[in-house]
Amino acid sequence: AQKVTQAQTEISVVEKEDVTLDCVYETRDTTYYLFWYKQPPSGELVFLIRRNSFDEQNEISGRYSWNFQKSTSSFNFTITASQVVDSAVYFCALSEAMLLDDKIIFGKGTRLHILP
Amino acid sequence: DGGITQSPKYLFRKEGQNVTLSCEQNLNHDAMYWYRQDPGQGLRLIYYSQIVNDFQKGDIAEGYSVSREKKESFPLTVTSAQKNPTAFYLCASSMGGAKSAEQYFGPGTRLTVT
């Protein structure tokens, strides 16, 4: 069965520190997709990244970077030089291609507090 | 400007009343979804639709109903049978076509039933 685990419920760091959000997934499919979303206090989920299971290259976008490791079934998200605007709930998610239903399974989220 | 709109942002109802939440998208997406989020919880799928005039139950469909008569619209009715309707409701859409594409979300509707 597919499952996404975000073991860190809540993290607090001081502004400018780096922070890594962990995500571990379970799937029986060989073709799958992983996602990260940000939910700021306004409530709307903002799409950050989508990765397919065949592409293990790390991705960097500004202060954001993602580390995908199939060997440990992890897709971790790092924010470098954090800012107060990064405070939000972050969700990791998984979609299995074999199911053909476009469903995405979300983890329970990690609430990130960036302290000024 | 392409996007997803949900209205209203806040909704208050008395227990025993049905209420319909609106969701409209102009992204030309085939698939649409409804999620429920409770405080400190992740997202739970209520219903989803991959094409017009077709929809499937998600993980927590009991007490809810939907329709998909137009590609752009996917309204959700919270019926009086839903035992704990107070929650934050999020609508999303994606390209569909079994491509496991990313979903884009609306701003959400916060429903309070007393």
Tab-separated table of N, CA and C in Angstrom, chain A residues 33 35 37 39 41-47 49-50 89 91 95-97 100-109 111, chain B residues 9 31 33 35 37 40-43 45 48 50 57 59 88 90 94 96-107:
chain	number	residue	atom	x	y	z
A	33	TYR	N	5.439	9.177	-8.611
A	33	TYR	CA	5.788	10.593	-8.615
A	33	TYR	C	5.720	11.115	-7.190
A	35	PHE	N	5.895	14.665	-4.678
A	35	PHE	CA	5.565	16.085	-4.701
A	35	PHE	C	5.874	16.723	-3.347
A	37	TYR	N	4.374	20.316	-1.349
A	37	TYR	CA	3.474	21.456	-1.370
A	37	TYR	C	3.728	22.290	-0.118
A	39	GLN	N	1.801	25.070	2.471
A	39	GLN	CA	0.520	25.638	2.866
A	39	GLN	C	0.782	26.790	3.838
A	41	PRO	N	-0.198	30.328	6.012
A	41	PRO	CA	-1.349	30.572	6.900
A	41	PRO	C	-2.652	30.870	6.156
A	42	SER	N	-2.584	31.371	4.946
A	42	SER	CA	-3.807	31.661	4.182
A	42	SER	C	-4.592	30.384	3.860
A	43	GLY	N	-3.918	29.240	3.836
A	43	GLY	CA	-4.617	27.975	3.659
A	43	GLY	C	-4.481	27.306	2.306
A	44	GLU	N	-4.188	28.066	1.271
A	44	GLU	CA	-4.113	27.476	-0.060
A	44	GLU	C	-2.817	26.702	-0.232
A	45	LEU	N	-2.884	25.498	-0.743
A	45	LEU	CA	-1.670	24.717	-0.976
A	45	LEU	C	-0.994	25.199	-2.254
A	46	VAL	N	0.316	25.394	-2.156
A	46	VAL	CA	1.098	25.856	-3.290
A	46	VAL	C	2.023	24.733	-3.740
A	47	PHE	N	1.946	24.382	-5.011
A	47	PHE	CA	2.775	23.326	-5.560
A	47	PHE	C	4.232	23.804	-5.625
A	49	ILE	N	7.163	21.164	-6.190
A	49	ILE	CA	7.960	20.321	-7.071
A	49	ILE	C	7.271	18.987	-7.320
A	50	ARG	N	7.534	18.415	-8.475
A	50	ARG	CA	7.097	17.060	-8.833
A	50	ARG	C	8.315	16.339	-9.376
A	89	VAL	N	3.030	25.139	6.638
A	89	VAL	CA	2.994	23.687	6.746
A	89	VAL	C	3.420	23.131	5.389
A	91	PHE	N	3.827	19.778	2.923
A	91	PHE	CA	3.326	18.430	2.696
A	91	PHE	C	4.147	17.737	1.622
A	95	SER	N	2.205	9.808	-5.823
A	95	SER	CA	1.205	9.312	-6.761
A	95	SER	C	1.788	8.119	-7.500
A	96	GLU	N	1.018	7.046	-7.612
A	96	GLU	CA	1.480	5.841	-8.278
A	96	GLU	C	0.927	5.779	-9.691
A	97	ALA	N	1.783	5.587	-10.666
A	97	ALA	CA	1.344	5.588	-12.057
A	97	ALA	C	0.448	4.399	-12.374
A	100	LEU	N	-3.551	4.652	-12.334
A	100	LEU	CA	-4.276	5.333	-13.423
A	100	LEU	C	-5.419	6.220	-12.939
A	101	ASP	N	-5.353	6.655	-11.672
A	101	ASP	CA	-6.481	7.445	-11.184
A	101	ASP	C	-6.094	8.865	-10.782
A	102	ASP	N	-4.856	9.242	-11.019
A	102	ASP	CA	-4.392	10.608	-10.725
A	102	ASP	C	-4.509	10.994	-9.263
A	103	LYS	N	-4.718	10.030	-8.386
A	103	LYS	CA	-4.823	10.382	-6.971
A	103	LYS	C	-3.443	10.645	-6.393
A	104	ILE	N	-3.399	11.545	-5.432
A	104	ILE	CA	-2.162	11.851	-4.714
A	104	ILE	C	-2.395	11.561	-3.244
A	105	ILE	N	-1.468	10.847	-2.636
A	105	ILE	CA	-1.556	10.566	-1.206
A	105	ILE	C	-0.629	11.540	-0.487
A	106	PHE	N	-1.185	12.262	0.484
A	106	PHE	CA	-0.410	13.268	1.203
A	106	PHE	C	0.062	12.745	2.549
A	107	GLY	N	1.239	13.178	2.958
A	107	GLY	CA	1.668	12.970	4.319
A	107	GLY	C	0.908	13.913	5.236
A	108	LYS	N	1.136	13.788	6.542
A	108	LYS	CA	0.388	14.619	7.489
A	108	LYS	C	0.946	16.042	7.618
A	109	GLY	N	2.084	16.270	7.018
A	109	GLY	CA	2.629	17.626	7.000
A	109	GLY	C	3.593	17.910	8.135
A	111	ARG	N	4.884	21.308	10.243
A	111	ARG	CA	4.679	22.742	10.464
A	111	ARG	C	6.040	23.378	10.764
B	9	LYS	N	-15.373	31.887	1.298
B	9	LYS	CA	-14.186	31.553	2.063
B	9	LYS	C	-14.570	31.021	3.440
B	31	ALA	N	-9.334	16.621	-14.471
B	31	ALA	CA	-9.561	16.016	-13.157
B	31	ALA	C	-9.768	17.077	-12.091
B	33	TYR	N	-10.819	17.454	-7.630
B	33	TYR	CA	-10.766	16.732	-6.359
B	33	TYR	C	-11.325	17.600	-5.231
B	35	TYR	N	-10.912	17.741	-0.971
B	35	TYR	CA	-10.228	17.259	0.227
B	35	TYR	C	-10.823	17.924	1.455
B	37	GLN	N	-9.579	18.961	5.409
B	37	GLN	CA	-8.436	19.102	6.307
B	37	GLN	C	-8.942	19.509	7.683
B	40	GLY	N	-4.346	20.371	12.328
B	40	GLY	CA	-3.186	19.540	12.596
B	40	GLY	C	-3.148	18.252	11.804
B	41	GLN	N	-4.045	18.132	10.840
B	41	GLN	CA	-4.107	16.901	10.052
B	41	GLN	C	-3.699	17.147	8.611
B	42	GLY	N	-3.422	16.064	7.949
B	42	GLY	CA	-3.149	16.148	6.519
B	42	GLY	C	-4.447	16.266	5.737
B	43	LEU	N	-4.343	16.042	4.436
B	43	LEU	CA	-5.504	16.132	3.560
B	43	LEU	C	-6.117	14.750	3.354
B	45	LEU	N	-8.990	12.678	1.085
B	45	LEU	CA	-9.733	12.784	-0.170
B	45	LEU	C	-11.191	12.395	0.041
B	48	TYR	N	-13.373	12.464	-6.119
B	48	TYR	CA	-12.611	12.979	-7.239
B	48	TYR	C	-13.301	12.617	-8.541
B	50	GLN	N	-12.435	12.317	-12.776
B	50	GLN	CA	-11.401	12.347	-13.813
B	50	GLN	C	-11.929	12.902	-15.129
B	57	LYS	N	-15.686	7.865	-5.279
B	57	LYS	CA	-15.522	8.140	-3.855
B	57	LYS	C	-14.056	8.087	-3.486
B	59	ASP	N	-11.545	8.529	0.223
B	59	ASP	CA	-11.414	7.778	1.476
B	59	ASP	C	-12.497	8.094	2.494
B	88	PHE	N	-11.949	22.443	7.124
B	88	PHE	CA	-11.459	23.264	6.019
B	88	PHE	C	-11.515	22.399	4.772
B	90	LEU	N	-10.824	21.863	0.733
B	90	LEU	CA	-9.976	22.310	-0.363
B	90	LEU	C	-10.352	21.589	-1.652
B	94	SER	N	-6.277	18.914	-11.734
B	94	SER	CA	-5.031	18.519	-12.399
B	94	SER	C	-5.337	18.154	-13.839
B	96	GLY	N	-5.081	15.429	-15.306
B	96	GLY	CA	-5.803	14.173	-15.453
B	96	GLY	C	-5.152	13.278	-16.484
B	97	GLY	N	-5.935	12.370	-17.046
B	97	GLY	CA	-5.415	11.465	-18.070
B	97	GLY	C	-4.426	10.468	-17.535
B	98	ALA	N	-4.552	10.168	-16.230
B	98	ALA	CA	-3.675	9.192	-15.574
B	98	ALA	C	-2.203	9.544	-15.730
B	99	LYS	N	-1.904	10.828	-15.709
B	99	LYS	CA	-0.517	11.262	-15.864
B	99	LYS	C	0.157	11.573	-14.525
B	100	SER	N	-0.575	11.365	-13.418
B	100	SER	CA	-0.023	11.691	-12.095
B	100	SER	C	0.546	13.104	-12.063
B	101	ALA	N	-0.168	14.008	-12.684
B	101	ALA	CA	0.290	15.399	-12.728
B	101	ALA	C	0.054	16.081	-11.384
B	102	GLU	N	0.744	17.186	-11.182
B	102	GLU	CA	0.553	17.934	-9.948
B	102	GLU	C	-0.861	18.499	-9.897
B	103	GLN	N	-1.354	18.638	-8.700
B	103	GLN	CA	-2.667	19.223	-8.493
B	103	GLN	C	-2.493	20.678	-8.074
B	104	TYR	N	-3.418	21.493	-8.541
B	104	TYR	CA	-3.440	22.901	-8.156
B	104	TYR	C	-4.667	23.141	-7.303
B	105	PHE	N	-4.463	23.934	-6.246
B	105	PHE	CA	-5.498	24.072	-5.237
B	105	PHE	C	-6.153	25.437	-5.242
B	106	GLY	N	-7.424	25.446	-4.827
B	106	GLY	CA	-8.123	26.689	-4.575
B	106	GLY	C	-7.798	27.205	-3.179
B	107	PRO	N	-8.352	28.367	-2.818
B	107	PRO	CA	-8.046	28.985	-1.524
B	107	PRO	C	-8.741	28.323	-0.338
